[in-house]
Amino acid sequence: MLRLVHMENSGLVKMLLDDKFEDLGRMYNLFRRVPNGLSTIRDVMTSHIRDTGKQLVTDPEKSKNPVEFVESLLEKRDKYDKIISLAFSNDKTFQNALNSSFEYFINLNPRSPEYISLFVDDKLRKGLKGVKEEDIETILDKVMMLFRYLQEKDVFEKYYKQHLAKRLLSGKTVSDDAERSLIVKLKTECGYQFTSKLEGMFTDMKTSQDTMQGFYAAYGAELGNGRTLVVQVLTTGSWPTQSSITCNLPSEMSALCEKFRSYYLGTHTGRRLSWQTNMGTADLRATFGNGQKYELNVSTYQMCVLMLFNNADYLSYREIEQATEIPPSDLKRCLQSLACVKGKNVLRKEPMSKDIGEDDAFSVNDKFTSKLRKVKIGTVVAQKESEPEKQETRQRVEEDRKPQIEAAIVRIMKSRRVLDHNNIIAEVTKQLQSRFLANPGEIKKRIESLIERDFLERDNADRRLYRYLA
Amino acid sequence: MPRTSSRKGPTNSSASSNSSTVDLFRAASGRAASKELERIDQLFYSYSSDGSSMIDPEGIESLCSDLEVDHTDVRILMLAWKMQAEKQGYFTLDEWRRGLKALRADTILKLKKALVDLEKEVRRPSNFADFYAYAFRYCLTEEKQKSIDIESICLLLDLVLGSQFRAQVDALIQYLKIQSDYKVINMDQWMGFYRFCNEVKFPDLSNYDPDQAWTLILDNFVDWLKSKRG
């Protein structure tokens, strides 16, 4: 039997690879009549899927493009779904084997959560444009399926929040309904806690629209033509954490911003507002020396830099830094995006190098041309994180896990009063399973920390026991 | 003490017949006791600085030189334990009295001799755990402090366990200095070291059971030892 299964060119693996549904069906029907027949097929299939899956997720080429990465995962899933339904009569045990194999190899790549979120981001930003509603649902359900395999669901949540924030703030979502639908699916899967902050983000967007209406109703006449300022008020805590260093806004803007601030605080006492100048966008109407007119869509930082050139022809990096008070690393990236990118170089830099030096001189590129009237220079699109960013996110996730582990330990000990070491580890792991796989070493560390802070103590007689200290 | 009814001096007629001798004995021993106390106090004042009710580090140094014991010797720590001294480097009058009375030492000579017996007493298993825990607490200098830095812990380990568990202490000190997970050690971890030395076969570690809820630092120590062995 095994010989049949493992035959090099016509064995089970070949049949799986080539989608030989009929042959597979025959094999299934034959083998089910023999003891251990089906389990043999299942085991070979399982190890094949695990091996090929492992190859897929650890392949550096495939990992370069997150969207492609996820698409190949979905393809693989679809392939085996089809085989199981057409050839293996939808056998539940085969379904389970497929699921456990996927769970195994998806978690071999620590970037899977990030990539799945980026895949969703791509779909919700443009991929689902024009797609029928039912097809959208199908794709989202498939994404949910992959999500279920993730051991580190909290990592996914962190990235999802970041990407969602960018989508919402840049107004770049294809379908509001699709967004909501996915949130509902996540809520069904993981509970209210998982999605409450995400829902908070949507609420903030809606509330901000209402606030805007109120603002212009109150000041409309005074402000004259058109809405030049659109404000989104974000509740801290629902949105991904940001530093709140506010840069210097151009005078044309600051008066208007102040008006908004006093309007808002007038209707909402006891709140504090801080402008998140690293998250905004602006549309500028620019006339260049060559007579060309363009509408530039830029980030707030880029706007602050460009507006300086209304009053100066040449500015050094230092002068720009002083005037705008944009943090150096952000400012350098900002200037690079304005001066060093082909097709978007609205500024000229001397010297022409890519690196930004303290004494570099900037001026408007009067020779700037573009095929499009509206030129997009802002960089608010979600991207695969760079190595240092990834480390930072990973660190934040680890930090967030510590209090969750402690809370689980305290909950369990509070109800059990006395519990031995192995059981605590098992129960804590179980409680946290839906968010992440808790590391036994980390759990031990948290127990020791709780002992140090007199929440728990060791039993005097049996060292394996811990006691809850009321 | 045999009871007699012989009397000496005026007595209360309503008292029981043998009370007088007991009183006498009490009075006699009381006199002796108060003499001893006086000497203990005097000894204290000979080391305390003028005007303070404490023996300070300087005083302790001179005490040590009189005892012919180095001030870093473990026997001084044992003496502090006997006194239940609270603050490292200082002895109060009460602590001094407590310790020396228990040791029945009211002169330097007697104290010197008493240290020998004290060491035996402390090293008895029933006392040692208490002494070991005391050693840790004694090194906590700040009010809310709960941990001690690695370097001090290494010194303390050597002082307190070095003579008994040389191999384990050397290995542990080596590990503590190269690991970077922990910059300080708390009481729970400290007690764990003692249990480890007492219970785990060294150097084969054959009976080290990770399910026994050893502190993580000891798990890591054992992993390190095993990997060193290759």
mmCIF file of C-alpha atoms in Angstrom, chain A residues 194-424:
data_model
loop_
_atom_site.group_PDB
_atom_site.id
_atom_site.type_symbol
_atom_site.label_atom_id
_atom_site.label_comp_id
_atom_site.label_asym_id
_atom_site.label_seq_id
_atom_site.Cartn_x
_atom_site.Cartn_y
_atom_site.Cartn_z
ATOM 1 C CA PHE A 194 -10.515 42.869 19.754
ATOM 2 C CA THR A 195 -12.486 45.259 17.610
ATOM 3 C CA SER A 196 -13.691 47.931 20.007
ATOM 4 C CA LYS A 197 -10.778 50.223 19.224
ATOM 5 C CA LEU A 198 -11.127 49.641 15.487
ATOM 6 C CA GLU A 199 -14.771 50.563 15.721
ATOM 7 C CA GLY A 200 -13.753 53.600 17.709
ATOM 8 C CA MET A 201 -11.688 54.726 14.740
ATOM 9 C CA PHE A 202 -14.695 54.582 12.451
ATOM 10 C CA THR A 203 -16.786 56.444 14.980
ATOM 11 C CA ASP A 204 -14.176 59.194 15.193
ATOM 12 C CA MET A 205 -14.275 59.644 11.431
ATOM 13 C CA LYS A 206 -18.037 59.983 11.426
ATOM 14 C CA THR A 207 -18.076 62.304 14.418
ATOM 15 C CA SER A 208 -15.421 64.460 12.789
ATOM 16 C CA GLN A 209 -17.613 64.904 9.754
ATOM 17 C CA ASP A 210 -20.375 66.184 12.011
ATOM 18 C CA THR A 211 -17.947 68.434 13.823
ATOM 19 C CA MET A 212 -16.797 69.887 10.515
ATOM 20 C CA GLN A 213 -20.348 70.695 9.543
ATOM 21 C CA GLY A 214 -20.901 72.438 12.837
ATOM 22 C CA PHE A 215 -17.640 74.346 12.496
ATOM 23 C CA TYR A 216 -18.397 75.706 9.062
ATOM 24 C CA ALA A 217 -21.983 76.455 10.001
ATOM 25 C CA ALA A 218 -20.662 78.579 12.839
ATOM 26 C CA TYR A 219 -17.790 80.251 11.011
ATOM 27 C CA GLY A 220 -18.729 79.779 7.377
ATOM 28 C CA ALA A 221 -19.429 83.379 6.609
ATOM 29 C CA GLU A 222 -16.223 84.518 8.256
ATOM 30 C CA LEU A 223 -14.056 82.022 6.426
ATOM 31 C CA GLY A 224 -15.304 82.977 3.029
ATOM 32 C CA ASN A 225 -14.666 80.731 0.076
ATOM 33 C CA GLY A 226 -14.581 77.009 0.401
ATOM 34 C CA ARG A 227 -13.437 74.606 3.045
ATOM 35 C CA THR A 228 -9.741 75.012 3.328
ATOM 36 C CA LEU A 229 -9.418 73.059 6.552
ATOM 37 C CA VAL A 230 -10.753 69.595 7.248
ATOM 38 C CA VAL A 231 -10.110 68.280 10.714
ATOM 39 C CA GLN A 232 -10.375 64.706 11.959
ATOM 40 C CA VAL A 233 -10.515 64.508 15.696
ATOM 41 C CA LEU A 234 -9.016 61.229 16.870
ATOM 42 C CA THR A 235 -9.608 59.761 20.289
ATOM 43 C CA THR A 236 -6.239 58.858 21.762
ATOM 44 C CA GLY A 237 -6.263 55.214 22.684
ATOM 45 C CA SER A 238 -8.324 54.080 19.724
ATOM 46 C CA TRP A 239 -5.690 55.067 17.194
ATOM 47 C CA PRO A 240 -2.141 53.740 16.905
ATOM 48 C CA THR A 241 0.169 55.574 19.292
ATOM 49 C CA GLN A 242 1.990 58.516 17.823
ATOM 50 C CA SER A 243 4.361 61.060 19.172
ATOM 51 C CA SER A 244 2.710 64.416 19.434
ATOM 52 C CA ILE A 245 5.462 66.823 18.541
ATOM 53 C CA THR A 246 3.680 69.533 16.613
ATOM 54 C CA CYS A 247 5.676 71.311 13.966
ATOM 55 C CA ASN A 248 5.301 74.977 13.059
ATOM 56 C CA LEU A 249 2.418 75.440 10.700
ATOM 57 C CA PRO A 250 2.485 78.206 8.088
ATOM 58 C CA SER A 251 0.790 81.403 9.222
ATOM 59 C CA GLU A 252 -1.945 80.958 6.624
ATOM 60 C CA MET A 253 -2.962 77.860 8.488
ATOM 61 C CA SER A 254 -2.342 78.538 12.119
ATOM 62 C CA ALA A 255 -5.035 81.170 12.454
ATOM 63 C CA LEU A 256 -7.604 78.804 11.027
ATOM 64 C CA CYS A 257 -6.402 75.962 13.232
ATOM 65 C CA GLU A 258 -6.735 78.133 16.290
ATOM 66 C CA LYS A 259 -10.282 78.999 15.316
ATOM 67 C CA PHE A 260 -11.097 75.337 15.095
ATOM 68 C CA ARG A 261 -9.482 74.607 18.414
ATOM 69 C CA SER A 262 -11.517 77.241 20.234
ATOM 70 C CA TYR A 263 -14.673 76.111 18.465
ATOM 71 C CA TYR A 264 -14.109 72.514 19.475
ATOM 72 C CA LEU A 265 -13.087 73.179 23.049
ATOM 73 C CA GLY A 266 -16.066 75.472 23.352
ATOM 74 C CA THR A 267 -18.399 72.594 22.689
ATOM 75 C CA HIS A 268 -16.332 69.922 24.462
ATOM 76 C CA THR A 269 -15.079 71.073 27.801
ATOM 77 C CA GLY A 270 -12.432 69.133 29.644
ATOM 78 C CA ARG A 271 -10.696 67.840 26.518
ATOM 79 C CA ARG A 272 -7.232 68.446 25.212
ATOM 80 C CA LEU A 273 -6.395 68.708 21.526
ATOM 81 C CA SER A 274 -2.996 68.245 19.985
ATOM 82 C CA TRP A 275 -2.355 68.607 16.297
ATOM 83 C CA GLN A 276 -0.854 65.469 14.793
ATOM 84 C CA THR A 277 1.180 67.168 12.132
ATOM 85 C CA ASN A 278 2.783 63.892 11.126
ATOM 86 C CA MET A 279 -0.499 62.426 9.949
ATOM 87 C CA GLY A 280 -2.179 65.090 7.841
ATOM 88 C CA THR A 281 -2.368 65.831 4.126
ATOM 89 C CA ALA A 282 -2.705 68.995 2.090
ATOM 90 C CA ASP A 283 -3.580 70.028 -1.448
ATOM 91 C CA LEU A 284 -1.510 72.944 -2.729
ATOM 92 C CA ARG A 285 -2.051 74.953 -5.868
ATOM 93 C CA ALA A 286 1.421 75.683 -7.164
ATOM 94 C CA THR A 287 2.601 77.923 -9.950
ATOM 95 C CA PHE A 288 6.158 77.297 -11.057
ATOM 96 C CA GLY A 289 8.606 79.661 -12.690
ATOM 97 C CA ASN A 290 8.024 78.067 -16.068
ATOM 98 C CA GLY A 291 4.387 79.075 -15.876
ATOM 99 C CA GLN A 292 3.220 75.532 -15.196
ATOM 100 C CA LYS A 293 0.388 75.137 -12.712
ATOM 101 C CA TYR A 294 -0.154 71.983 -10.703
ATOM 102 C CA GLU A 295 -2.162 70.782 -7.770
ATOM 103 C CA LEU A 296 0.171 69.041 -5.388
ATOM 104 C CA ASN A 297 -1.163 66.502 -2.920
ATOM 105 C CA VAL A 298 1.334 66.424 -0.088
ATOM 106 C CA SER A 299 1.740 65.556 3.575
ATOM 107 C CA THR A 300 1.449 68.250 6.224
ATOM 108 C CA TYR A 301 5.211 68.258 6.716
ATOM 109 C CA GLN A 302 5.757 68.677 2.995
ATOM 110 C CA MET A 303 3.289 71.548 2.965
ATOM 111 C CA CYS A 304 5.145 73.317 5.781
ATOM 112 C CA VAL A 305 8.397 73.049 3.830
ATOM 113 C CA LEU A 306 6.959 74.151 0.492
ATOM 114 C CA MET A 307 5.109 77.150 1.923
ATOM 115 C CA LEU A 308 8.438 78.519 3.157
ATOM 116 C CA PHE A 309 9.397 79.091 -0.448
ATOM 117 C CA ASN A 310 6.633 81.640 -0.882
ATOM 118 C CA ASN A 311 8.909 83.966 1.001
ATOM 119 C CA ALA A 312 12.392 82.772 0.148
ATOM 120 C CA ASP A 313 14.219 81.593 -2.946
ATOM 121 C CA TYR A 314 16.953 79.587 -1.249
ATOM 122 C CA LEU A 315 16.862 77.863 2.089
ATOM 123 C CA SER A 316 19.401 75.632 3.759
ATOM 124 C CA TYR A 317 18.452 72.437 5.598
ATOM 125 C CA ARG A 318 19.233 74.157 8.843
ATOM 126 C CA GLU A 319 16.984 77.095 8.076
ATOM 127 C CA ILE A 320 14.151 74.798 7.097
ATOM 128 C CA GLU A 321 14.612 72.773 10.274
ATOM 129 C CA GLN A 322 14.553 75.895 12.381
ATOM 130 C CA ALA A 323 11.516 77.365 10.712
ATOM 131 C CA THR A 324 9.390 74.249 10.671
ATOM 132 C CA GLU A 325 10.633 72.423 13.815
ATOM 133 C CA ILE A 326 9.976 69.126 12.090
ATOM 134 C CA PRO A 327 11.945 66.299 13.785
ATOM 135 C CA PRO A 328 15.213 65.711 11.880
ATOM 136 C CA SER A 329 14.622 62.152 10.669
ATOM 137 C CA ASP A 330 11.153 63.043 9.425
ATOM 138 C CA LEU A 331 12.416 66.239 7.845
ATOM 139 C CA LYS A 332 15.163 64.450 5.969
ATOM 140 C CA ARG A 333 12.736 61.914 4.575
ATOM 141 C CA CYS A 334 10.363 64.724 3.685
ATOM 142 C CA LEU A 335 13.007 66.688 1.797
ATOM 143 C CA GLN A 336 14.138 63.572 0.004
ATOM 144 C CA SER A 337 10.604 62.955 -1.207
ATOM 145 C CA LEU A 338 10.387 66.520 -2.490
ATOM 146 C CA ALA A 339 13.794 66.794 -4.105
ATOM 147 C CA CYS A 340 15.190 63.401 -4.950
ATOM 148 C CA VAL A 341 12.371 61.447 -6.526
ATOM 149 C CA LYS A 342 12.106 61.476 -10.288
ATOM 150 C CA GLY A 343 8.851 62.919 -11.497
ATOM 151 C CA LYS A 344 8.090 64.426 -8.126
ATOM 152 C CA ASN A 345 11.041 66.723 -7.662
ATOM 153 C CA VAL A 346 9.313 70.014 -7.042
ATOM 154 C CA LEU A 347 12.394 71.181 -5.174
ATOM 155 C CA ARG A 348 16.006 71.327 -6.272
ATOM 156 C CA LYS A 349 18.814 70.365 -3.966
ATOM 157 C CA GLU A 350 22.417 71.396 -4.002
ATOM 158 C CA PRO A 351 24.392 69.171 -3.945
ATOM 159 C CA MET A 352 22.310 66.685 -5.960
ATOM 160 C CA SER A 353 23.142 63.692 -3.710
ATOM 161 C CA LYS A 354 20.468 61.582 -2.093
ATOM 162 C CA ASP A 355 21.697 62.234 1.423
ATOM 163 C CA ILE A 356 20.590 65.357 3.212
ATOM 164 C CA GLY A 357 23.405 67.383 4.733
ATOM 165 C CA GLU A 358 23.088 70.264 7.183
ATOM 166 C CA ASP A 359 24.288 72.806 4.656
ATOM 167 C CA ASP A 360 22.373 71.582 1.625
ATOM 168 C CA ALA A 361 20.535 74.331 -0.169
ATOM 169 C CA PHE A 362 17.012 73.955 -1.444
ATOM 170 C CA SER A 363 15.058 75.965 -3.969
ATOM 171 C CA VAL A 364 11.954 75.569 -6.065
ATOM 172 C CA ASN A 365 12.481 73.531 -9.206
ATOM 173 C CA ASP A 366 11.155 75.954 -11.758
ATOM 174 C CA LYS A 367 11.714 73.413 -14.481
ATOM 175 C CA PHE A 368 9.320 70.924 -12.870
ATOM 176 C CA THR A 369 6.898 69.199 -15.230
ATOM 177 C CA SER A 370 4.473 66.353 -14.891
ATOM 178 C CA LYS A 371 2.057 64.631 -17.197
ATOM 179 C CA LEU A 372 -0.697 64.922 -14.627
ATOM 180 C CA ARG A 373 -2.285 68.117 -13.439
ATOM 181 C CA LYS A 374 -2.629 66.648 -9.974
ATOM 182 C CA VAL A 375 0.629 65.376 -8.610
ATOM 183 C CA LYS A 376 0.662 63.113 -5.605
ATOM 184 C CA ILE A 377 3.793 63.441 -3.510
ATOM 185 C CA GLY A 378 2.524 62.499 -0.068
ATOM 186 C CA THR A 379 3.629 59.231 1.447
ATOM 187 C CA VAL A 380 0.773 57.987 3.537
ATOM 188 C CA VAL A 381 0.365 54.544 2.006
ATOM 189 C CA ALA A 382 0.819 51.469 4.144
ATOM 190 C CA GLN A 383 3.955 49.575 3.290
ATOM 191 C CA LYS A 384 5.886 46.589 4.462
ATOM 192 C CA GLU A 385 7.887 47.757 7.459
ATOM 193 C CA SER A 386 11.603 48.289 7.315
ATOM 194 C CA GLU A 387 13.793 46.169 9.556
ATOM 195 C CA PRO A 388 14.126 48.727 12.390
ATOM 196 C CA GLU A 389 10.402 49.525 12.255
ATOM 197 C CA LYS A 390 9.622 45.840 12.438
ATOM 198 C CA GLN A 391 11.834 45.451 15.516
ATOM 199 C CA GLU A 392 10.072 48.369 17.141
ATOM 200 C CA THR A 393 6.631 46.937 16.498
ATOM 201 C CA ARG A 394 7.733 43.525 17.747
ATOM 202 C CA GLN A 395 9.050 45.121 20.925
ATOM 203 C CA ARG A 396 5.789 46.965 21.498
ATOM 204 C CA VAL A 397 3.854 43.751 21.023
ATOM 205 C CA GLU A 398 6.049 41.965 23.583
ATOM 206 C CA GLU A 399 5.568 44.822 26.033
ATOM 207 C CA ASP A 400 1.794 44.730 25.531
ATOM 208 C CA ARG A 401 1.750 41.003 26.229
ATOM 209 C CA LYS A 402 3.269 41.296 29.680
ATOM 210 C CA PRO A 403 0.265 42.903 31.405
ATOM 211 C CA GLN A 404 -2.068 40.532 29.571
ATOM 212 C CA ILE A 405 -0.156 37.546 30.913
ATOM 213 C CA GLU A 406 -0.149 39.010 34.412
ATOM 214 C CA ALA A 407 -3.872 39.693 34.288
ATOM 215 C CA ALA A 408 -4.490 36.091 33.264
ATOM 216 C CA ILE A 409 -2.291 34.770 36.093
ATOM 217 C CA VAL A 410 -4.042 36.950 38.662
ATOM 218 C CA ARG A 411 -7.500 35.978 37.379
ATOM 219 C CA ILE A 412 -6.680 32.295 37.567
ATOM 220 C CA MET A 413 -5.002 32.467 40.981
ATOM 221 C CA LYS A 414 -7.757 34.602 42.409
ATOM 222 C CA SER A 415 -10.291 31.895 41.684
ATOM 223 C CA ARG A 416 -8.131 28.860 42.404
ATOM 224 C CA ARG A 417 -6.273 30.302 45.434
ATOM 225 C CA VAL A 418 -3.576 27.591 45.244
ATOM 226 C CA LEU A 419 -2.280 26.073 42.051
ATOM 227 C CA ASP A 420 0.810 24.192 40.954
ATOM 228 C CA HIS A 421 3.262 25.426 38.381
ATOM 229 C CA ASN A 422 2.418 23.232 35.421
ATOM 230 C CA ASN A 423 -1.272 23.876 35.750
ATOM 231 C CA ILE A 424 -0.810 27.618 35.904
#
